Coordinates of C-alpha atoms in Angstrom, one line a residue:
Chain A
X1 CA 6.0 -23.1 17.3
X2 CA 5.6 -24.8 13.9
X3 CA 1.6 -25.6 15.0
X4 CA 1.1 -22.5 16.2
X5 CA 2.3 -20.5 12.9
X6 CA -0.1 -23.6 11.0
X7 CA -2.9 -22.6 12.8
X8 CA -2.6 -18.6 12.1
X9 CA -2.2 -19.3 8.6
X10 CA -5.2 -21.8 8.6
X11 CA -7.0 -19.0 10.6
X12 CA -5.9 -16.3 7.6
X13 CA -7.5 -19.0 5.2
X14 CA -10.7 -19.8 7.0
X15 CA -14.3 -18.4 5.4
X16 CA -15.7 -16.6 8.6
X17 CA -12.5 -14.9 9.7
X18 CA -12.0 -13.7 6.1
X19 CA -15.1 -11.7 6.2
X20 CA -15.0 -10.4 9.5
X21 CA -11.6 -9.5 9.3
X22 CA -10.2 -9.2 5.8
X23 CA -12.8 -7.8 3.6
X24 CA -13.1 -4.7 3.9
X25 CA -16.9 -3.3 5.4
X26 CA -18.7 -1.7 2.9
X27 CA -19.5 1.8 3.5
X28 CA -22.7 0.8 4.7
X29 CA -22.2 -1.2 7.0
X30 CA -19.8 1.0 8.5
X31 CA -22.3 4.3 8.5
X32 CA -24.3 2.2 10.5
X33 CA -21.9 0.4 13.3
X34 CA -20.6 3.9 13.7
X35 CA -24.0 5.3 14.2
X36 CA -24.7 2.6 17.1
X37 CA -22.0 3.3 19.1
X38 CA -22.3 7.4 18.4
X39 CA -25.5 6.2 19.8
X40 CA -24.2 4.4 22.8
X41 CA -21.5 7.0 23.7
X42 CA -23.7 10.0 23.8
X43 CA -26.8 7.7 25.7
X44 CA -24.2 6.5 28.3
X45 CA -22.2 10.0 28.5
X46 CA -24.5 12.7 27.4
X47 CA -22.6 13.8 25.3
X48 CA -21.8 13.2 21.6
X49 CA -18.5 12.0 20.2
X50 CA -15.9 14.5 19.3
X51 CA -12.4 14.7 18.3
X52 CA -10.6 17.8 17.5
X53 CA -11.3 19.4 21.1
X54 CA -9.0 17.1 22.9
X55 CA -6.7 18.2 20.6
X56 CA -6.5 21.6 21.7
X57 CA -5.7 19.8 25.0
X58 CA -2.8 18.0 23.6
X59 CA -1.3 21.2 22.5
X60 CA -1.7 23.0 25.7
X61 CA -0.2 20.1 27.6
X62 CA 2.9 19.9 24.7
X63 CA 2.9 24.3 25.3
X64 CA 3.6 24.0 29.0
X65 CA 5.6 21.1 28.1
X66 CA 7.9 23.7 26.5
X67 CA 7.7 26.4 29.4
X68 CA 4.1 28.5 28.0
X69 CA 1.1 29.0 29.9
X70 CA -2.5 29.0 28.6
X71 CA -3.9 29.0 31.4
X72 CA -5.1 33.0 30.7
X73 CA -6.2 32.2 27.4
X74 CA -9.7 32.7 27.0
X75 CA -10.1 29.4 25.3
X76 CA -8.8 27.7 28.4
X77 CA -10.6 30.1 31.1
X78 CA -12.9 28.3 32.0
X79 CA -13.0 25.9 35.3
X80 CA -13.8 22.9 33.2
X81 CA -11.3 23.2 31.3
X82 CA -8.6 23.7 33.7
X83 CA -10.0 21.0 35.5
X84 CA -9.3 19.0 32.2
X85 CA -5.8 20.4 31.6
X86 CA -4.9 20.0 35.3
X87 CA -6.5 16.4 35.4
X88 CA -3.4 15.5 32.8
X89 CA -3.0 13.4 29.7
X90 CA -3.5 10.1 31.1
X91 CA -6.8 10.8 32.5
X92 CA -8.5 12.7 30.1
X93 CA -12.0 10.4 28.9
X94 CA -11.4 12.3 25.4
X95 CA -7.8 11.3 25.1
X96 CA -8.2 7.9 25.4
X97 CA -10.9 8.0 22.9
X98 CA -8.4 9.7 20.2
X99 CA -6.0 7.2 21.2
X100 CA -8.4 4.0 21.4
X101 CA -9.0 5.0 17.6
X102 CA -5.5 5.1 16.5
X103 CA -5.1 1.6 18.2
X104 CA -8.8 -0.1 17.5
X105 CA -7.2 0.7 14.0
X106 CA -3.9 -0.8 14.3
X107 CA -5.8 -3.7 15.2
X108 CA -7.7 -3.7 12.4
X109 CA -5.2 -3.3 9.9
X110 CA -2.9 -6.2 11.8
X111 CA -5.9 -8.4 12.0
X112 CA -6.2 -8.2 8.4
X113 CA -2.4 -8.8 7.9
X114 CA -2.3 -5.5 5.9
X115 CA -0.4 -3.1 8.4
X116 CA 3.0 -1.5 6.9
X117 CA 4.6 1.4 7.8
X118 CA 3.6 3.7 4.6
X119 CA 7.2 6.4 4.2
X120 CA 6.3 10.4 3.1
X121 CA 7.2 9.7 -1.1
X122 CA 7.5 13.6 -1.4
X123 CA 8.5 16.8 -0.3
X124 CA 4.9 17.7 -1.2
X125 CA 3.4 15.4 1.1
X126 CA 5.7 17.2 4.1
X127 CA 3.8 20.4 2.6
X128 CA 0.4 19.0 2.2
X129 CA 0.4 17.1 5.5
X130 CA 1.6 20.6 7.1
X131 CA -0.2 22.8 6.3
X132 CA -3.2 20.7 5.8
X133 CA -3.0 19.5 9.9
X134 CA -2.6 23.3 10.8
X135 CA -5.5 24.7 9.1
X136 CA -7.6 21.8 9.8
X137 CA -6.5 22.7 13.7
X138 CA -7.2 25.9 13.6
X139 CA -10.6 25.6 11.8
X140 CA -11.6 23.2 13.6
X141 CA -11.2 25.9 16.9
X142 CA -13.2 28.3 14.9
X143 CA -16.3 26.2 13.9
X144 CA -16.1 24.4 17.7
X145 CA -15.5 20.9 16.4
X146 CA -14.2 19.0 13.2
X147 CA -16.2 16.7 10.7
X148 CA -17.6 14.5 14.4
X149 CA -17.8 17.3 16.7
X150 CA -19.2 20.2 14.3
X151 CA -20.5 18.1 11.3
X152 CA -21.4 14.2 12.7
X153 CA -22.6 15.5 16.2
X154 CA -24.3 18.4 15.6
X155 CA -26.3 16.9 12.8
X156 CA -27.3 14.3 14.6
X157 CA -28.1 16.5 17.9
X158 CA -30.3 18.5 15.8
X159 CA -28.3 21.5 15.8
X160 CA -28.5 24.2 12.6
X161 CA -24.6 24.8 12.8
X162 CA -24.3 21.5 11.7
X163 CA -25.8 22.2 8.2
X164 CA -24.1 25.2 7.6
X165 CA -20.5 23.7 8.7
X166 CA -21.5 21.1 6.0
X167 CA -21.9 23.6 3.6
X168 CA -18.5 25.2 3.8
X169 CA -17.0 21.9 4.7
X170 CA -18.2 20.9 0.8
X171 CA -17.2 24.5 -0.5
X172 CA -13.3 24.1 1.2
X173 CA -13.4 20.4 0.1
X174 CA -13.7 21.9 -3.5
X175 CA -11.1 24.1 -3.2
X176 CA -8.6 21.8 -1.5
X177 CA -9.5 19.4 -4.4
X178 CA -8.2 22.1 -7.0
X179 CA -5.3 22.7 -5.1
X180 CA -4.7 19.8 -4.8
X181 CA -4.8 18.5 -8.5
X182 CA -2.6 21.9 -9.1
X183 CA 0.0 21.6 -6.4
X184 CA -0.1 18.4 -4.9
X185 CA -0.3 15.6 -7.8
Chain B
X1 CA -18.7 -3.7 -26.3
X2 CA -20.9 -3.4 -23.1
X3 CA -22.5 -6.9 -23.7
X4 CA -19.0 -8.1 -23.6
X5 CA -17.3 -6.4 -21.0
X6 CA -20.0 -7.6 -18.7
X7 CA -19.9 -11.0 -19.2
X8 CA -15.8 -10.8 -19.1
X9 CA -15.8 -8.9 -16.0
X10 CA -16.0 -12.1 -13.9
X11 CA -12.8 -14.2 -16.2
X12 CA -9.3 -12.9 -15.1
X13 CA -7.9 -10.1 -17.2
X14 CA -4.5 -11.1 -19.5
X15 CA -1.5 -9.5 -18.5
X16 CA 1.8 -9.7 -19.8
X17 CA 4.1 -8.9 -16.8
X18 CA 3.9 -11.3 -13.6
X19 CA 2.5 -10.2 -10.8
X20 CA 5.0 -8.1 -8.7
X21 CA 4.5 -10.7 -6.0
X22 CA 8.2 -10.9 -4.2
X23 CA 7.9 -12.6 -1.1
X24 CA 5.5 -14.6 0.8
X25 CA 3.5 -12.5 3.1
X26 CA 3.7 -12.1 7.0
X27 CA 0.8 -13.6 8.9
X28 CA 0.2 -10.7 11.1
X29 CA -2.5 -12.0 12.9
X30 CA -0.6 -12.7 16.1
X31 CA 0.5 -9.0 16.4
X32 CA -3.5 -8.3 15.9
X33 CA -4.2 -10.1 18.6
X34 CA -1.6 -8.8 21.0
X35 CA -2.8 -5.5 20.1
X36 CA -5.9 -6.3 21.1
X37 CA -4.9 -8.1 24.5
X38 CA -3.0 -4.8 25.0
X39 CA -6.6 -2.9 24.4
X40 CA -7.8 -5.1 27.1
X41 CA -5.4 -4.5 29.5
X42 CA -5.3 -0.6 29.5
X43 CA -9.4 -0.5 29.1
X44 CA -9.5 -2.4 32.2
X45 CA -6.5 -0.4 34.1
X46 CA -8.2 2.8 33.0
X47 CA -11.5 1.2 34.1
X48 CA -10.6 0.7 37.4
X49 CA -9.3 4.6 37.9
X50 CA -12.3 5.9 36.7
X51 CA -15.1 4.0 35.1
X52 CA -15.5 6.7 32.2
X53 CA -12.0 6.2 31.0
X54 CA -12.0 2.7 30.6
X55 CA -15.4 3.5 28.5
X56 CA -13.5 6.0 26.4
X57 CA -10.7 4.0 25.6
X58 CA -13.2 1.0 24.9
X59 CA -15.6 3.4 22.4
X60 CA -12.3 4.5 20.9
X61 CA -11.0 1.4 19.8
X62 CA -14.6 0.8 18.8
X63 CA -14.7 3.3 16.3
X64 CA -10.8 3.2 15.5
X65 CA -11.8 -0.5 14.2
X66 CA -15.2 0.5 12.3
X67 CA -13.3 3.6 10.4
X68 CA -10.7 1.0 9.6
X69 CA -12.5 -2.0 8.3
X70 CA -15.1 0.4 6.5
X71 CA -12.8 2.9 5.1
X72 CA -15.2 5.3 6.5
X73 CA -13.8 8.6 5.5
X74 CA -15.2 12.1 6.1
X75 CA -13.2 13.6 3.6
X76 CA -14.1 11.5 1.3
X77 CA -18.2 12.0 1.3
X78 CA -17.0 15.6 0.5
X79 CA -13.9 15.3 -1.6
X80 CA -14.9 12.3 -4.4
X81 CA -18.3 14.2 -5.2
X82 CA -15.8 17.0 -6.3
X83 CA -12.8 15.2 -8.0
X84 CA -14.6 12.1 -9.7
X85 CA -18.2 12.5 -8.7
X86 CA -18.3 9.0 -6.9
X87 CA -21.5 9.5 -4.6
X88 CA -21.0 6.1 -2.4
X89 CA -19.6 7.2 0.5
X90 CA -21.3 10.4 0.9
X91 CA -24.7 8.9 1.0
X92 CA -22.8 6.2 3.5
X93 CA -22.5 9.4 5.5
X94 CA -26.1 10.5 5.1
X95 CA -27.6 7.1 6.1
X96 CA -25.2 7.9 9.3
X97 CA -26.5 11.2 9.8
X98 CA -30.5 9.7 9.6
X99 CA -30.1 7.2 12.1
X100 CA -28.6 9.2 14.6
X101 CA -30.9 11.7 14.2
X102 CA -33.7 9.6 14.8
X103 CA -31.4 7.9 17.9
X104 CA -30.3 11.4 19.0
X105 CA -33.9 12.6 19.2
X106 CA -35.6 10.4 21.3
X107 CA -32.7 10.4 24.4
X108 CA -33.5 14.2 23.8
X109 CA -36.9 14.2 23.8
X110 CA -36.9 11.4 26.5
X111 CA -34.9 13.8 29.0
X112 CA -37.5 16.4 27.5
X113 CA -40.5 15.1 28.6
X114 CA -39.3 13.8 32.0
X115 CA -38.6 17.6 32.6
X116 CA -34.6 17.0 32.7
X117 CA -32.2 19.1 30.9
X118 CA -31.4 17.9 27.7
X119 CA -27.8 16.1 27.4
X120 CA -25.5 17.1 24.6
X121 CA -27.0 21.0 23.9
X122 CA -23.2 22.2 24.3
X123 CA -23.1 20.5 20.8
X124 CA -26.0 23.0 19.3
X125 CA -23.7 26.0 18.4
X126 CA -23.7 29.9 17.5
X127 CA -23.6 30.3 13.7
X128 CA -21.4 33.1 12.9
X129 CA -18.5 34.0 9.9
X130 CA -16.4 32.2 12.7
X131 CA -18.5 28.5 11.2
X132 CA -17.8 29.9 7.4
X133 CA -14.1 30.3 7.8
X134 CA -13.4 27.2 9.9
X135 CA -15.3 25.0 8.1
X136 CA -13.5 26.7 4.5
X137 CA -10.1 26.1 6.5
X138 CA -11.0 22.6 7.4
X139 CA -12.0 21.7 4.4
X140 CA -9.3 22.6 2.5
X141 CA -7.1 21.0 5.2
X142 CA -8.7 17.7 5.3
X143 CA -8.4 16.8 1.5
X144 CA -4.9 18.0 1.0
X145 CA -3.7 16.4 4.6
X146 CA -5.6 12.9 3.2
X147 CA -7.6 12.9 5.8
X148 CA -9.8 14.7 8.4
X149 CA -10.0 14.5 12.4
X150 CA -10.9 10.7 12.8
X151 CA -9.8 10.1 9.6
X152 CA -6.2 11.7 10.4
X153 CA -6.3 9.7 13.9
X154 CA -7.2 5.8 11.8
X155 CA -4.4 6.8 9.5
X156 CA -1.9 7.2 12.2
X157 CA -2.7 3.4 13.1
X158 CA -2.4 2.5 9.7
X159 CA 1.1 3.3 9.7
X160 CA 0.9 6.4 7.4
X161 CA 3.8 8.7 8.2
X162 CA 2.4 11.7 6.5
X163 CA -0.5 11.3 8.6
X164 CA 1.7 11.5 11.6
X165 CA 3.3 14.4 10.8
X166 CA -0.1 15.9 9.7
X167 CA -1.6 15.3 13.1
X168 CA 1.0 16.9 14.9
X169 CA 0.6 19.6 13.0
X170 CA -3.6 19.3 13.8
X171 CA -2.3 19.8 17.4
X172 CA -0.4 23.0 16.9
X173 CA -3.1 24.3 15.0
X174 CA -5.8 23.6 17.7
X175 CA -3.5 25.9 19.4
X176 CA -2.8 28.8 17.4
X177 CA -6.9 28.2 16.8
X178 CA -7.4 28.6 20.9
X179 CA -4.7 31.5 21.4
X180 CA -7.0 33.6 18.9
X181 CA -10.3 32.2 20.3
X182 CA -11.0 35.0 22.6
X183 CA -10.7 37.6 19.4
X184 CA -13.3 35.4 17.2
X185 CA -15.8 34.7 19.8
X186 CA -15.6 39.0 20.9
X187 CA -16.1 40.0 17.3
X188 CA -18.0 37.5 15.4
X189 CA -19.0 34.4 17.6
X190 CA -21.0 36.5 20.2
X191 CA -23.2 37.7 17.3
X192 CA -23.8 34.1 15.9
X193 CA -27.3 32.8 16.6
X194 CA -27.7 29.0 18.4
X195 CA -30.2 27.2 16.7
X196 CA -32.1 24.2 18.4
X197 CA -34.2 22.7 15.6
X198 CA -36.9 21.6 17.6
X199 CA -37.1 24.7 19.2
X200 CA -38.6 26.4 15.4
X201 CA -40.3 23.2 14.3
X202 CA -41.4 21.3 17.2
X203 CA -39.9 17.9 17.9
X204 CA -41.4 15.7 15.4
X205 CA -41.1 19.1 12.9
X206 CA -37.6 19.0 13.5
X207 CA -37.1 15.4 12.7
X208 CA -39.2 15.3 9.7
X209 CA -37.2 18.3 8.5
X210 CA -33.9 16.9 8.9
X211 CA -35.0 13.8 7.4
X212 CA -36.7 15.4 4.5
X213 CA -33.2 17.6 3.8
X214 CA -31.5 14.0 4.0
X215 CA -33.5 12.4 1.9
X216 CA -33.1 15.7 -0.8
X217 CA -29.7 15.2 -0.6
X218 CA -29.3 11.5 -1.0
X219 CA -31.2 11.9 -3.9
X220 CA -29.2 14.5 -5.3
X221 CA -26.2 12.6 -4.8
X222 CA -27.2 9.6 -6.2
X223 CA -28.7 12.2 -9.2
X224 CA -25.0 13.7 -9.1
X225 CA -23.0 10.2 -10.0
X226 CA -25.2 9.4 -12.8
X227 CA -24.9 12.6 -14.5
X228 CA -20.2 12.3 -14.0
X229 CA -20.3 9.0 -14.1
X230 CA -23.1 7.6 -15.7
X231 CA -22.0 8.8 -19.5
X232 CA -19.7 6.2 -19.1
X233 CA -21.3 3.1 -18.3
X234 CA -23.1 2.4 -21.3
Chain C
X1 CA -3.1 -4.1 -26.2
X2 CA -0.4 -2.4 -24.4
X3 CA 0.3 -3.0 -20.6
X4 CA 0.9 0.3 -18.8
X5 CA 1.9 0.9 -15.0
X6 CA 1.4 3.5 -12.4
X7 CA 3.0 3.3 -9.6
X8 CA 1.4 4.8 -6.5
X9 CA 3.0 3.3 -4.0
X10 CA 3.0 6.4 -1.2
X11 CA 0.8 8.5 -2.1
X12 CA -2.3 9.5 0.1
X13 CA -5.9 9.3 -1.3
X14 CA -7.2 10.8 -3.4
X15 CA -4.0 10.9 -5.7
X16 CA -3.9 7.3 -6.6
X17 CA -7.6 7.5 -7.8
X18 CA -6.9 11.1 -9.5
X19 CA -3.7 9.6 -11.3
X20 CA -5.7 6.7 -12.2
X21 CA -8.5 8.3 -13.6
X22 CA -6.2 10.6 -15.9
X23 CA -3.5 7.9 -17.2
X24 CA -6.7 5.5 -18.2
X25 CA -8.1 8.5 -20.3
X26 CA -5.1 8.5 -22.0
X27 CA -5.6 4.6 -23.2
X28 CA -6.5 2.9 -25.7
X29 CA -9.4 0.4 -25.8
X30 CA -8.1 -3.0 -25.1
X31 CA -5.2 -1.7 -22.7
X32 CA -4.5 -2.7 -19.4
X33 CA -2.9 -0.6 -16.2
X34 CA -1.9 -2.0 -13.8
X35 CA -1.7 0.5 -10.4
X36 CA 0.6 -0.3 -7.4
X37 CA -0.7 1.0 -4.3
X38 CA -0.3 1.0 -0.3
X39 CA -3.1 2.8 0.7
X40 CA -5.5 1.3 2.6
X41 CA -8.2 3.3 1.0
X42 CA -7.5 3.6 -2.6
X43 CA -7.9 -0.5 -2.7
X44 CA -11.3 0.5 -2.1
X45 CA -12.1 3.7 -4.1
X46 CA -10.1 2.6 -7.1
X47 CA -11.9 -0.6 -8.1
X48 CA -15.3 0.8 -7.1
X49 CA -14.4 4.0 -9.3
X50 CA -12.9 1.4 -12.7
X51 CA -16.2 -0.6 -11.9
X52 CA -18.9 2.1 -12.1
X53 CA -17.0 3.4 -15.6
X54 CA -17.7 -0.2 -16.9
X55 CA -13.9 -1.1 -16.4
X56 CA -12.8 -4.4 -16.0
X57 CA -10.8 -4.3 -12.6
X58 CA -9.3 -7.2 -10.6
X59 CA -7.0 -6.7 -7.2
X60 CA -4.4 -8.3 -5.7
X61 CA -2.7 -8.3 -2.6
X62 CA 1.0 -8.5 -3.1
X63 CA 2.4 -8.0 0.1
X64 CA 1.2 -6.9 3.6
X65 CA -0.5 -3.8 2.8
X66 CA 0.3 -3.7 -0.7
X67 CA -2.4 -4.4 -3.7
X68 CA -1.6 -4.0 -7.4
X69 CA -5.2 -2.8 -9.1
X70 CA -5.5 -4.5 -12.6
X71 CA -8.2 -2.3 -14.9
X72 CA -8.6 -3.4 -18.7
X73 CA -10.3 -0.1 -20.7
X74 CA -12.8 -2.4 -22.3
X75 CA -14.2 0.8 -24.3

């Protein structure tokens, strides 16, 4: 036992682990792994990464967890996505992705020895976290995507509606600076 | 002053207090690696159900990883610009957006000229006051919420609470956002032009367009941090 | 030469960065601050912000996921 705690610590310590696992990437270097494996994902899939859509998933599944039915919502009415909503939460390709991030993250932050369980300080974080999720939700139904979907994978697949959800990205990133420096500070 | 503070930037800085140092740390390392093992275990469980899931959950922790160890943060390219005119990691997220541009474009144009349909064109879509308001809404959201969809999702990981709470609320919202689908797309979405670069410049016109716009706006941006933060340096 | 503290332990990005950019206006030359923080993020964006104003800035890690962020207005 008393070895095996030795080596982890000499493991914390050594040079090579320290930078692959400690220190932090630098922005760079991050813009450009995550551009590879965009890369990868929509050569071996077809299709670019998103996020926010297997979200709306989620919410159907937790909506006819509680007795509704979307099933004659437009949003849903199509065959694929029933197929996708019928398939079920386990075997959904975009839910394990959402759920491979939370985790490939967790691993990070353990790996680095930094992982704590951060509590909400405020009743203004309850707020901001609130409504912030919700709009962000709902937006993110309107312009078909979130900052990966509408913003990372549309730019990148050439697409104009990538640009202009840019635009008003930066012009609501503005205003939820303000509010933020009004309300939420 | 300046000459000074650069050459003392390297010694250590004289404080008064100790350091609020209370307890050894935790090596956490062995839970990092059974996190990891578990990562193994379901990618291969999923793998061998279907092939694409185990790729998902592998991409996913992928990317989970990168965002963490980079801080890689959405919000942020959009947000510091605004609140203290730090230009870093938005021109992190341009150099992102150039090389998969370039990556993007010739799987495109290799489908192209083979005469198969090109892969990913559900991602090219309508421009309507529908893109205005959600990416106004989304905006807002993502800098008071700390965080945007990815960013929201890394968070979680992290062990942020708020985070937690915020992307159960994401989920609801995606909801609420679907019920009233059907009355955006009739009266707005509908009406909203698709627009394929290539098809108004040509394929190389496209490319050298986008790249061109990047480069306008890397410039800008670095342009943009001397002119809030530069007064200061000197 | 005063010693000053903010704590930020909590608090999501970008209020760390925000609260630290207002209390070192407030200053003198020659003081320090020392920030307590716990987000993952602001050990990142705090520094790099003190660094481009010409602060002096050192970081360290005080417990698992803890950092305290020591600037010294230098002007």
């Amino acid at each position: 036992m008393r070895a095996v705690k030795e080596f982890f610590d000499k493991l914390a310590k050594n040079e090579t682990y320290v930078k692959i696992f400690k220190t932090p990437f630098t922005y760079l270097t991050g813009a450009i792994l995550l551009s590879i494996f965009q890369v990868v994902t929509f050569g071996v899939t077809g299709e670019p990464w998103g996020v926010s859509g297997t979200f709306a998933n989620w919410g159907a599944w937790l909506y006819r967890l509680v007795g509704g039915n979307v099933d004659r919502w437009y949003y849903f009415s199509s065959a694929g996505a029933q197929a996708v909503l019928d398939r079920g939460f386990f075997n959904d390709p975009g839910t394990m992705r959402n759920l491979g991030i939370i985790f490939g993250a967790l691993a990070a932050t353990l790996l680095a020895s930094q992982f704590k369980i951060k509590k909400i300080k405020s009743k203004k974080q309850v707020v901001a976290a609130i409504l912030g999720g919700f709009i962000m939700g709902y937006g993110a139904r309107l312009a078909y995507g979130c900052n990966i979907g509408a913003l990372y994978s549309a730019i990148a697949s050439l697409s104009l509606s990538g640009w202009v959800f840019a635009l008003f990205l930066f012009i609501g990133a503005f205003f939820g600076s303000k509010l933020l420096s009004k309300f939420f500070m | 002053m300046s000459e000074t503070s650069q050459v003392s930037s390297a010694s250590s800085i004289r404080r008064s207090s100790a350091s609020s140092r209370r307890k050894p740390k935790k090596n956490q390392i062995p839970y990092g690696i059974l996190v990891v093992l578990f990562m193994v275990v379901v990618g291969v469980v999923q793998a061998r159900r279907d092939p694409m899931l185990g790729f998902y959950w592998m991409m996913g922790c992928i990317f989970g990883f990168i965002l963490q160890k980079s801080r890689f943060c959405f919000t942020a390219s959009m947000r510091d610009p605004c609140i203290t005119g730090s230009t870093s990691v938005t021109r992190a997220v341009l150099t992102a957006f150039a090389i998969t541009t370039l990556m993007f474009t010739a799987i495109k144009y290799g489908y192209h000229s083979m005469g198969l349909p090109i892969p990913g064109m559900s991602y090219v879509t309508p421009i309507s006051f529908a893109t205005a308001v959600g990416g106004i809404l989304f905006g807002i959201g993502m800098v008071i919420a700390g965080g945007c969809a990815s960013g929201t999702l890394m968070r979680v990981g992290e062990g942020f609470i708020m985070q937690m709470l915020s992307l159960f609320f994401f989920v609801i919202g995606s909801l609420v956002g679907a019920a009233h689908f059907g009355w955006w797309k009739e009266k707005f979405i509908v009406h909203g032009p698709s627009v394929f670069l290539p098809d108004v410049f040509g394929w190389v016109g496209a490319v050298v367009v986008q790249l061109f716009i990047i480069a306008c706006l890397y410039k800008a941006a670095i342009l943009w941090e001397e002119k809030k933060m530069g007064g200061n340096e000197e | 030469m005063a010693e000053f503290t903010l704590d930020c332990l909590g608090e999501a990005c970008p209020v760390p960065l925000m609260k630290t950019e207002k209390k070192m206006s407030e200053l003198a030359v020659g003081d320090v601050l020392i920030v307590s923080i716990d987000h993952s993020c602001a050990m990142k964006n705090i520094p790099e912000w003190a660094r481009k104003q010409g602060y002096n800035v050192e970081i360290e890690e005080v417990d698992d996921g803890e950092w305290e962020v020591v600037i010294e207005k230098t002007k």
